[in-house]
Tab-separated table of C-alpha atoms in Angstrom:
chain	number	residue	atom	x	y	z
E	1	UNK	CA	-9.150	43.877	12.075
E	2	UNK	CA	-10.134	41.027	9.675
E	3	UNK	CA	-8.598	43.055	6.578
E	4	UNK	CA	-5.250	43.236	8.688
E	5	UNK	CA	-5.157	39.521	8.914
E	6	UNK	CA	-6.858	38.592	12.000
E	7	UNK	CA	-9.763	36.081	12.186
E	8	UNK	CA	-12.375	37.929	13.360
E	9	UNK	CA	-15.747	36.191	14.815
E	10	UNK	CA	-18.891	38.511	15.547
E	11	UNK	CA	-21.550	37.168	17.603
E	12	UNK	CA	-24.917	38.719	16.989
E	13	UNK	CA	-28.339	36.753	17.999
E	14	UNK	CA	-29.994	38.676	14.946
E	15	UNK	CA	-27.916	37.519	12.229
E	16	UNK	CA	-30.304	35.364	9.845
E	17	UNK	CA	-28.018	32.377	9.563
E	18	UNK	CA	-26.324	30.400	12.096
E	19	UNK	CA	-22.747	30.965	10.622
E	20	UNK	CA	-21.983	33.508	7.716
E	21	UNK	CA	-18.583	33.796	6.232
E	22	UNK	CA	-18.534	37.527	5.135
E	23	UNK	CA	-14.798	37.587	4.228
E	24	UNK	CA	-11.761	35.373	4.118
E	25	UNK	CA	-11.250	36.185	8.004
E	26	UNK	CA	-14.735	37.570	9.026
E	27	UNK	CA	-17.259	35.305	10.472
E	28	UNK	CA	-21.002	36.127	11.805
E	29	UNK	CA	-22.637	33.801	14.072
E	30	UNK	CA	-26.097	33.996	15.330
E	31	UNK	CA	-24.935	33.528	18.808
E	32	UNK	CA	-24.856	35.752	22.099
E	33	UNK	CA	-22.491	35.456	24.992
E	34	UNK	CA	-23.980	34.792	28.036
E	35	UNK	CA	-23.256	33.396	31.619
E	36	UNK	CA	-24.944	30.285	31.319
E	37	UNK	CA	-25.489	27.740	28.901
E	38	UNK	CA	-29.252	26.939	27.926
E	39	UNK	CA	-30.777	24.228	30.154
E	40	UNK	CA	-30.310	20.595	28.138
E	41	UNK	CA	-33.999	20.401	28.287
E	42	UNK	CA	-34.967	23.906	26.838
E	43	UNK	CA	-32.030	23.440	24.315
E	44	UNK	CA	-33.621	20.121	22.993
E	45	UNK	CA	-36.823	22.159	22.511
E	46	UNK	CA	-35.272	25.132	20.880
E	47	UNK	CA	-32.228	23.457	18.880
E	48	UNK	CA	-31.403	27.239	17.537
E	49	UNK	CA	-30.737	28.475	21.138
E	50	UNK	CA	-28.618	31.566	20.689
E	51	UNK	CA	-26.916	32.172	23.936
E	52	UNK	CA	-23.474	30.210	25.415
E	53	UNK	CA	-21.003	30.879	28.002
E	54	UNK	CA	-17.738	31.929	26.182
E	55	UNK	CA	-15.878	28.918	27.474
E	56	UNK	CA	-18.705	26.792	25.521
E	57	UNK	CA	-18.417	28.721	22.370
E	58	UNK	CA	-14.518	28.405	22.482
E	59	UNK	CA	-14.542	24.916	23.011
E	60	UNK	CA	-17.522	24.390	20.179
E	61	UNK	CA	-15.289	26.497	17.577
E	62	UNK	CA	-11.972	24.692	18.683
E	63	UNK	CA	-10.139	27.962	19.582
E	64	UNK	CA	-8.000	28.059	22.730
E	65	UNK	CA	-7.538	31.702	22.608
E	66	UNK	CA	-8.814	34.966	21.888
E	67	UNK	CA	-6.436	37.967	21.325
E	68	UNK	CA	-9.204	40.596	21.628
E	69	UNK	CA	-12.457	40.171	23.293
E	70	UNK	CA	-14.745	43.372	22.519
E	71	UNK	CA	-18.204	42.961	24.124
E	72	UNK	CA	-21.259	45.284	24.387
E	73	UNK	CA	-23.671	42.770	26.324
E	74	UNK	CA	-26.453	45.199	27.421
E	75	UNK	CA	-26.350	44.901	31.056
E	76	UNK	CA	-25.295	41.317	31.064
E	77	UNK	CA	-21.573	42.267	31.590
E	78	UNK	CA	-21.310	42.054	35.003
E	79	UNK	CA	-22.695	37.956	35.205
E	80	UNK	CA	-20.495	37.424	31.889
E	81	UNK	CA	-17.425	39.062	33.404
E	82	UNK	CA	-17.942	36.964	36.623
E	83	UNK	CA	-18.455	33.898	34.430
E	84	UNK	CA	-15.098	34.304	32.923
E	85	UNK	CA	-13.250	34.927	36.172
E	86	UNK	CA	-15.060	31.933	37.722
E	87	UNK	CA	-14.338	29.546	34.654
E	88	UNK	CA	-10.789	30.564	34.251
E	89	UNK	CA	-11.372	31.906	30.610
E	90	UNK	CA	-9.663	35.087	31.325
E	91	UNK	CA	-6.310	33.338	30.857
E	92	UNK	CA	-7.368	32.831	27.209
E	93	UNK	CA	-7.934	36.554	26.676
E	94	UNK	CA	-5.279	39.030	25.737
E	95	UNK	CA	-7.188	42.135	25.414
E	96	UNK	CA	-10.648	42.607	27.084
E	97	UNK	CA	-12.797	45.665	26.126
E	98	UNK	CA	-16.354	45.866	27.799
E	99	UNK	CA	-18.987	48.450	27.558
E	100	UNK	CA	-20.421	48.645	31.265
E	101	UNK	CA	-23.808	49.880	32.187
E	102	UNK	CA	-24.493	51.633	35.251
E	103	UNK	CA	-27.832	52.877	35.250
E	104	UNK	CA	-29.178	49.665	37.006
E	105	UNK	CA	-27.412	46.411	38.547
E	106	UNK	CA	-27.559	44.468	35.622
E	107	UNK	CA	-29.087	40.919	34.871
E	108	UNK	CA	-29.626	38.665	37.931
E	109	UNK	CA	-27.381	41.228	40.072
E	110	UNK	CA	-29.543	42.521	43.187
E	111	UNK	CA	-29.358	43.672	46.480
E	112	UNK	CA	-28.778	47.222	48.075
E	113	UNK	CA	-26.884	49.957	46.206
E	114	UNK	CA	-23.955	49.274	48.461
E	115	UNK	CA	-23.966	45.394	47.687
E	116	UNK	CA	-24.209	46.065	44.068
E	117	UNK	CA	-21.219	48.405	43.984
E	118	UNK	CA	-19.352	45.904	46.000
E	119	UNK	CA	-19.997	42.957	43.651
E	120	UNK	CA	-19.070	45.327	40.649
E	121	UNK	CA	-15.834	46.308	42.546
E	122	UNK	CA	-15.042	42.748	43.215
E	123	UNK	CA	-14.979	41.888	39.685
E	124	UNK	CA	-12.820	44.575	38.709
E	125	UNK	CA	-10.574	43.916	41.519
E	126	UNK	CA	-10.119	40.128	40.425
E	127	UNK	CA	-9.331	41.367	36.968
E	128	UNK	CA	-6.684	43.383	38.729
E	129	UNK	CA	-5.456	40.118	40.684
E	130	UNK	CA	-5.609	38.064	37.400
E	131	UNK	CA	-3.070	40.607	36.120
E	132	UNK	CA	-5.177	42.463	33.774
E	133	UNK	CA	-4.281	46.370	33.532
E	134	UNK	CA	-6.971	48.778	32.945
E	135	UNK	CA	-5.091	50.908	29.747
E	136	UNK	CA	-7.925	52.846	28.516
E	137	UNK	CA	-11.610	54.373	29.634
E	138	UNK	CA	-14.204	56.011	27.501
E	139	UNK	CA	-17.156	57.887	29.182
E	140	UNK	CA	-20.171	57.829	26.541
E	141	UNK	CA	-21.490	61.282	27.035
E	142	UNK	CA	-24.527	60.420	24.824
E	143	UNK	CA	-25.923	58.381	27.552
E	144	UNK	CA	-27.974	59.334	30.428
E	145	UNK	CA	-26.153	60.388	33.594
E	146	UNK	CA	-27.406	57.911	35.610
E	147	UNK	CA	-25.801	55.648	38.281
E	148	UNK	CA	-27.965	52.748	39.725
E	149	UNK	CA	-31.461	54.616	38.663
E	150	UNK	CA	-29.962	58.203	40.209
E	151	UNK	CA	-29.206	61.292	38.158
E	152	UNK	CA	-25.477	62.067	38.690
E	153	UNK	CA	-23.869	65.236	37.404
E	154	UNK	CA	-20.848	64.876	35.004
E	155	UNK	CA	-21.138	60.986	34.893
E	156	UNK	CA	-22.615	58.500	32.490
E	157	UNK	CA	-24.530	55.447	32.339
E	158	UNK	CA	-21.912	53.730	30.303
E	159	UNK	CA	-18.373	53.425	30.001
E	160	UNK	CA	-15.864	51.390	27.615
E	161	UNK	CA	-13.185	49.949	29.788
E	162	UNK	CA	-10.247	48.530	27.870
E	163	UNK	CA	-7.855	45.954	30.056
E	164	UNK	CA	-4.392	44.070	28.681
E	165	UNK	CA	-3.438	40.711	30.177
E	166	UNK	CA	-0.284	41.141	31.255
E	167	UNK	CA	0.689	37.426	31.356
E	168	UNK	CA	-0.476	37.192	27.710
E	169	UNK	CA	1.869	35.007	25.708
């Protein structure tokens, strides 16, 4: 995408420097997207804290919109998605591509199987109500066939779901 003229920001907490400009339009940042910002007391003790809410990152970088957000948040996707909805950050995103993990509820998601599935469903339904339309799905067959720690035939514990914001301008 950077080679085709897009400004690309890649967030990876394992990057050695805080911000690296790899090419004219490709940045690497030692950050990861989270559903919460670090507590100020913790942030003061760890000035290199590397997790932030997407809204905070946008403000910090002076950005107002994201054409495409592609994220693999390693089971934090449900809480991050909830944060994007609650803080109205979704309106600033044109396309949302999330790798979702179904083998366990995810970080800070708990309860019975039915309550976990209801939580997941409520987030997906909220995306739909905010005029995001699912346009592509991918089932990763290389991942275990698990759903909430149970073996499920012909399923995957990992899917990539892609939505487009139909109100995007």
